[in-house]
CSV table of C-alpha atoms in Angstrom, one decimal:
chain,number,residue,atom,x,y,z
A,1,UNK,CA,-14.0,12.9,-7.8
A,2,UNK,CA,-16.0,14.5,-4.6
A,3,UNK,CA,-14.5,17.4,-3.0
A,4,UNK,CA,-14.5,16.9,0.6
A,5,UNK,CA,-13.6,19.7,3.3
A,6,UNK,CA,-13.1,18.8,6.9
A,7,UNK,CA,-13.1,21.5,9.7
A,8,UNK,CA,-11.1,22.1,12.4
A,9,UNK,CA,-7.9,21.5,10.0
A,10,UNK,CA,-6.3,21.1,13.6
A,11,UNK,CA,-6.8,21.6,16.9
A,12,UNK,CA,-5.1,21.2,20.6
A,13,UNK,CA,-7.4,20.5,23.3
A,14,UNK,CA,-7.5,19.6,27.0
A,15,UNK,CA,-8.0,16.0,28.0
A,16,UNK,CA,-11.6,15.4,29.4
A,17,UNK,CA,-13.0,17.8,27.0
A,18,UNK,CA,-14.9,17.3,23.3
A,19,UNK,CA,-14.6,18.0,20.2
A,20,UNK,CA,-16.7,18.0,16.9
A,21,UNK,CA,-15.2,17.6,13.4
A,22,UNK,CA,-17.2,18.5,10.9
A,23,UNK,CA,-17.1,16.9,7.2
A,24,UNK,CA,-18.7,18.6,4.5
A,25,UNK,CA,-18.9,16.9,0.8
A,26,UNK,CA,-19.7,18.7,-2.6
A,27,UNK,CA,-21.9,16.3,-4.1
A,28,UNK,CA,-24.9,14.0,-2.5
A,29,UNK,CA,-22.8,10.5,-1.5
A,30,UNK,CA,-24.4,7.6,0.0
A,31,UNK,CA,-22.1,6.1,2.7
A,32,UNK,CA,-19.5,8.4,4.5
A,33,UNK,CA,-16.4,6.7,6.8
A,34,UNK,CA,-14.5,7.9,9.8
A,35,UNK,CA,-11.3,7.0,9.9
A,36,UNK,CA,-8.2,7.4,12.6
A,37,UNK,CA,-4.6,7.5,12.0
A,38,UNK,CA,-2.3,7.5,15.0
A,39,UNK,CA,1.1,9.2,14.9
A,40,UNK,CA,3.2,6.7,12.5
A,41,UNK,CA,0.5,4.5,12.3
A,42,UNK,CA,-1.6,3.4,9.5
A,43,UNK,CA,-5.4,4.3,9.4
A,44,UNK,CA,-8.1,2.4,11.1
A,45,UNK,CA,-11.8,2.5,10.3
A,46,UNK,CA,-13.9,3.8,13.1
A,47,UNK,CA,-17.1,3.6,11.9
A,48,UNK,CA,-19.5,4.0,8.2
A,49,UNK,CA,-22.2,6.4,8.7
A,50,UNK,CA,-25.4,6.2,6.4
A,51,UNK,CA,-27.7,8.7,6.1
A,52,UNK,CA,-31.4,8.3,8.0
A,53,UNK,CA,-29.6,5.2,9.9
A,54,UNK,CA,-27.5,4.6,13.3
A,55,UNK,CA,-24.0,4.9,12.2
A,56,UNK,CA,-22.1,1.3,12.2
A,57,UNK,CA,-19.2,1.3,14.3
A,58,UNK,CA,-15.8,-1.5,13.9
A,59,UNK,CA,-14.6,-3.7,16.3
A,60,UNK,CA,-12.7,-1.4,19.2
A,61,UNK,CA,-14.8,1.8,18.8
A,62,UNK,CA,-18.4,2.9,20.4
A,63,UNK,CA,-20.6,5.5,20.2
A,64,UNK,CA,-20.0,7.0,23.7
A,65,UNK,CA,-16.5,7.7,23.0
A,66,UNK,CA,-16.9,8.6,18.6
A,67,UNK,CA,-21.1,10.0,18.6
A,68,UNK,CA,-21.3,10.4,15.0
A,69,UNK,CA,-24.5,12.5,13.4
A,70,UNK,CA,-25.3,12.3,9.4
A,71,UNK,CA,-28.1,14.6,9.1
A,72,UNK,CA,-28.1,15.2,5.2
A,73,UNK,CA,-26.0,13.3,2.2
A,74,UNK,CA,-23.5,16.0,2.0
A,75,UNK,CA,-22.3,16.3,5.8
A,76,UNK,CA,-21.4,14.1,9.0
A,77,UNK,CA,-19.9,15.1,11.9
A,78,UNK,CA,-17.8,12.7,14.5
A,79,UNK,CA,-17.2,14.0,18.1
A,80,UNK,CA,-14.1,12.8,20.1
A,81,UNK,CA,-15.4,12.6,23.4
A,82,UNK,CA,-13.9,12.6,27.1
A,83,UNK,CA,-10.1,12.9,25.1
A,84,UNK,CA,-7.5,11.6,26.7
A,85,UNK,CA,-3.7,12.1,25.0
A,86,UNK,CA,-4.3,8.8,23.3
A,87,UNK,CA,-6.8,10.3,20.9
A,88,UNK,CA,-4.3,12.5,19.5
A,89,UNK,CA,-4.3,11.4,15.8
A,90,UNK,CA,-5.8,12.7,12.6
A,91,UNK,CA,-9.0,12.3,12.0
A,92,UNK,CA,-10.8,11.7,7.9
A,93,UNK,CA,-13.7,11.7,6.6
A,94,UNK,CA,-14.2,9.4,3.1
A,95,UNK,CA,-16.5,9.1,1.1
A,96,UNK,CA,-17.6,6.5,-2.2
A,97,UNK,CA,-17.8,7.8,-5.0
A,98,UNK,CA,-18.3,4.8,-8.1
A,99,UNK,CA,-18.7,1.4,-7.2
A,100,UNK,CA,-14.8,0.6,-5.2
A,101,UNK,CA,-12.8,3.8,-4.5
A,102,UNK,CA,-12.8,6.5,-1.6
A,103,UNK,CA,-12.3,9.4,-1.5
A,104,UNK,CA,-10.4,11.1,1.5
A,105,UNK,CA,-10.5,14.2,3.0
A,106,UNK,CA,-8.1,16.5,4.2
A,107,UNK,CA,-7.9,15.3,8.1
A,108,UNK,CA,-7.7,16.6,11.1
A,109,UNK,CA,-5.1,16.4,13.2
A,110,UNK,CA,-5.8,16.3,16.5
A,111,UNK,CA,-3.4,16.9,20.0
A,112,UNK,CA,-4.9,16.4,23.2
A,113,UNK,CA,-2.6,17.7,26.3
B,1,UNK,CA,-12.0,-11.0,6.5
B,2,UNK,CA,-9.5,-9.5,4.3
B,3,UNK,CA,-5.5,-8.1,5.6
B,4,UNK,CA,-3.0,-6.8,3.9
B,5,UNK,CA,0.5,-6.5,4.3
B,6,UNK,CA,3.1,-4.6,2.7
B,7,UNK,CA,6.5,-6.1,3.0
B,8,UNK,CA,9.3,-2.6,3.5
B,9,UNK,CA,8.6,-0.1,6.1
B,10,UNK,CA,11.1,1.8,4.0
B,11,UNK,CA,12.5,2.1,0.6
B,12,UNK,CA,14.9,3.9,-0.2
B,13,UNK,CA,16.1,4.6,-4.2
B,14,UNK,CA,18.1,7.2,-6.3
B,15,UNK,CA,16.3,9.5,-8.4
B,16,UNK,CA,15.9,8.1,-11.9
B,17,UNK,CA,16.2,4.7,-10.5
B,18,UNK,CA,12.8,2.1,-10.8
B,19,UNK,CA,11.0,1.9,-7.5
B,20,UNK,CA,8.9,-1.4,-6.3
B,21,UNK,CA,7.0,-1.1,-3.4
B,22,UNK,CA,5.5,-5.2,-2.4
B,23,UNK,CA,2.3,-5.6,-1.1
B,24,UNK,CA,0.5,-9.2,-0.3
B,25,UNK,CA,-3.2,-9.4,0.2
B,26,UNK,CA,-5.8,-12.0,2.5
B,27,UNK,CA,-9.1,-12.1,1.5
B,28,UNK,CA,-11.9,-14.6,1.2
B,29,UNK,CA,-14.2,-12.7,-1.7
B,30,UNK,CA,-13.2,-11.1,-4.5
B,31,UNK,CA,-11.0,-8.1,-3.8
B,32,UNK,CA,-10.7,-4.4,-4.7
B,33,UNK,CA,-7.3,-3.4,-4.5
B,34,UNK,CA,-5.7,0.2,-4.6
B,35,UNK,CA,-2.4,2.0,-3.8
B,36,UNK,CA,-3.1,5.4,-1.9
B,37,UNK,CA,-0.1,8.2,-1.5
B,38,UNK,CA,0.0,10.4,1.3
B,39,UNK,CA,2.3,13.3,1.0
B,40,UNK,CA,3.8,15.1,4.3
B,41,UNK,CA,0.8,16.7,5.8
B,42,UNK,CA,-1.5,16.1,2.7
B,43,UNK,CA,-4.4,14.1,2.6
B,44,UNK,CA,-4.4,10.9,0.7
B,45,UNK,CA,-4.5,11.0,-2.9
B,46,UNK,CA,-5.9,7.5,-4.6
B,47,UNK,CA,-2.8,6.3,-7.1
B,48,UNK,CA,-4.8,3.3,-8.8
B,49,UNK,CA,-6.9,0.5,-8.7
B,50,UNK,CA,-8.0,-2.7,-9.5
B,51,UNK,CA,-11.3,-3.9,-9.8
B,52,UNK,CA,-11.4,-7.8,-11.7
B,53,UNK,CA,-10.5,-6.0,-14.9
B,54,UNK,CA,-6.9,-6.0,-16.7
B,55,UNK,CA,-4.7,-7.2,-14.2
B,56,UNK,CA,-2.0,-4.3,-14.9
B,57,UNK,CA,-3.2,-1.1,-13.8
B,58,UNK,CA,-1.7,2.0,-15.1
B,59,UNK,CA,-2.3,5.0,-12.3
B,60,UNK,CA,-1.6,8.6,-11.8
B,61,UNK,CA,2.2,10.0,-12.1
B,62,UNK,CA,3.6,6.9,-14.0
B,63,UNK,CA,2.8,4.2,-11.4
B,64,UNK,CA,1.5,0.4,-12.5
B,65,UNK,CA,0.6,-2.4,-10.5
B,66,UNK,CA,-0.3,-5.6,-11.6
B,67,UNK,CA,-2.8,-7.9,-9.7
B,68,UNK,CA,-1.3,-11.8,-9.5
B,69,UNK,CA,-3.8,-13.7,-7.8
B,70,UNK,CA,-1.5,-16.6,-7.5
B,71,UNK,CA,0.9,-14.7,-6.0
B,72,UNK,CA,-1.9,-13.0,-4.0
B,73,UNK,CA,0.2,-9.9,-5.0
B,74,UNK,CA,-0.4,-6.1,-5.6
B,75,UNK,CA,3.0,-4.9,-6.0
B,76,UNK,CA,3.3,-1.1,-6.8
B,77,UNK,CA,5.8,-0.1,-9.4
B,78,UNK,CA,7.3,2.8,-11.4
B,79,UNK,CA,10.1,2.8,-14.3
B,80,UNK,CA,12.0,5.7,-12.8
B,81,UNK,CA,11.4,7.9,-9.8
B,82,UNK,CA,11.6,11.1,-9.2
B,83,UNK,CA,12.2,13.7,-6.1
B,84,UNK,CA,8.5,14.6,-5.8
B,85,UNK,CA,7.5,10.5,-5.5
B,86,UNK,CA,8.8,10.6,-2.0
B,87,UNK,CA,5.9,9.9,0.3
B,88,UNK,CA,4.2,7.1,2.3
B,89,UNK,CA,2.0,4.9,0.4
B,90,UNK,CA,-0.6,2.5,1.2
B,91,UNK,CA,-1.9,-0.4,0.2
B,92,UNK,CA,-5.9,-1.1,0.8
B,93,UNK,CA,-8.2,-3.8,-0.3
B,94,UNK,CA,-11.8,-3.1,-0.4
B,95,UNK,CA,-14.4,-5.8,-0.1
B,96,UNK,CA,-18.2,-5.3,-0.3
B,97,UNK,CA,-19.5,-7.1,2.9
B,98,UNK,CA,-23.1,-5.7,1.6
B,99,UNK,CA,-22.7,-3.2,4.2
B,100,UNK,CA,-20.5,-0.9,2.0
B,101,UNK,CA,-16.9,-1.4,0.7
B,102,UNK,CA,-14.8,-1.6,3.7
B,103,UNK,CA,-11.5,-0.4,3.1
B,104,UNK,CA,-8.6,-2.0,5.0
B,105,UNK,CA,-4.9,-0.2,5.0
B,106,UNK,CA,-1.7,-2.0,5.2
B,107,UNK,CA,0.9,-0.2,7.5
B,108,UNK,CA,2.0,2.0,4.9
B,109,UNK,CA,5.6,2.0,3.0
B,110,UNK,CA,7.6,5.4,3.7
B,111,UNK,CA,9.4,6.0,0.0
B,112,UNK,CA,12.7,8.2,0.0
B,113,UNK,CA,14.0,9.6,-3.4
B,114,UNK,CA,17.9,10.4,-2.9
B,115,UNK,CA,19.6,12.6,-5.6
């Protein structure tokens, strides 16, 4: 299966700042996915991002508020902008690997005060 | 569109004792199904999966499910657990819309292994 490595493992920001997260895979994958989970909450797809194409975004999330870049096939990032404290949650990165099953990162987990 | 919904919040068992986490699925194609685990502060770890092959999957760390399509059911199972089995797990079911396999997570079963 793919290694995948996400950076900032965590981080505590202000609200109406920014911040990147960086995903970083060891092998050349197609399709990447955001995904959030809230505190207790289950996880919820944000958006799929393909490389050479506008990223696709679900129902409840636009790209003003989660601007995601996929320059290569081994790395996306997704920027949290304008945080308010509802954004605290963690953050993953997946990826397909096969024809079905992804592949999560490690998160990040995210506090905005 | 496809849902899932896993039936206990919670579960509580005794160490050595079989554990049976339910899980129901919606969907109107053929479905991919899998159980994730998700340790305390880990990232989530893919447990098994089923893919229109046999129809009892055997996964990682002595888990099964079997797939009962007339039951619409996925329910996770394991002869005896153990201490390190306590975890949240999910439920997902994966349909290719032909933009990609979209993944979507029940709310997650919160497993506790008592001595």
């Amino acid at each position: 299966s793919a290694v995948i490595s996400q950076k900032p493992s965590r981080d505590i920001c202000q609200r109406g700042t920014s911040l990147t997260i960086q995903c970083q895979v060891d092998s050349q994958v197609t399709m990447m996915f955001w995904y959030r989970q809230q505190p207790g909450q289950s996880l919820t797809l944000i958006a799929t991002a393909n490389q050479g194409s506008e990223a696709t975004y679900e129902s409840g999330f636009v790209i003003d508020k989660f601007p995601i870049s996929r320059p290569n096939l081994t790395f996306s990032t997704l920027t949290v902008s304008n945080m308010s404290p509802e954004d605290s949650s963690i953050y993953l990165c997946s990826v397909t690997q096969g024809s079905y099953e992804q592949y999560f990162g490690p998160g990040t987990r995210l506090t905005v005060t | 569109a496809q849902s899932v919904t896993q039936l206990d919040s919670h579960v509580s068992v005794s160490e050595g004792t079989p554990v049976l986490l339910r899980c129901n699925y919606s969907s109107s194609y053929s479905p991919s199904l899998f159980w994730y685990v998700q340790h305390p502060n880990k990232g989530l770890q893919l447990l098994l999966k089923y893919t229109s092959a046999a129809t009892l999957v055997k996964g990682i760390n002595g888990f099964e499910a079997e797939f009962k399509k007339s039951e619409t059911s996925f329910h996770l199972t394991k002869p005896s657990a153990h201490m390190s089995d306590a975890a949240e797990y999910f439920c997902v079911v994966s349909v290719n819309t032909g933009g990609g396999n979209k993944l979507t997570f029940g709310t997650g079963t919160q497993l506790k292994v008592e001595l």
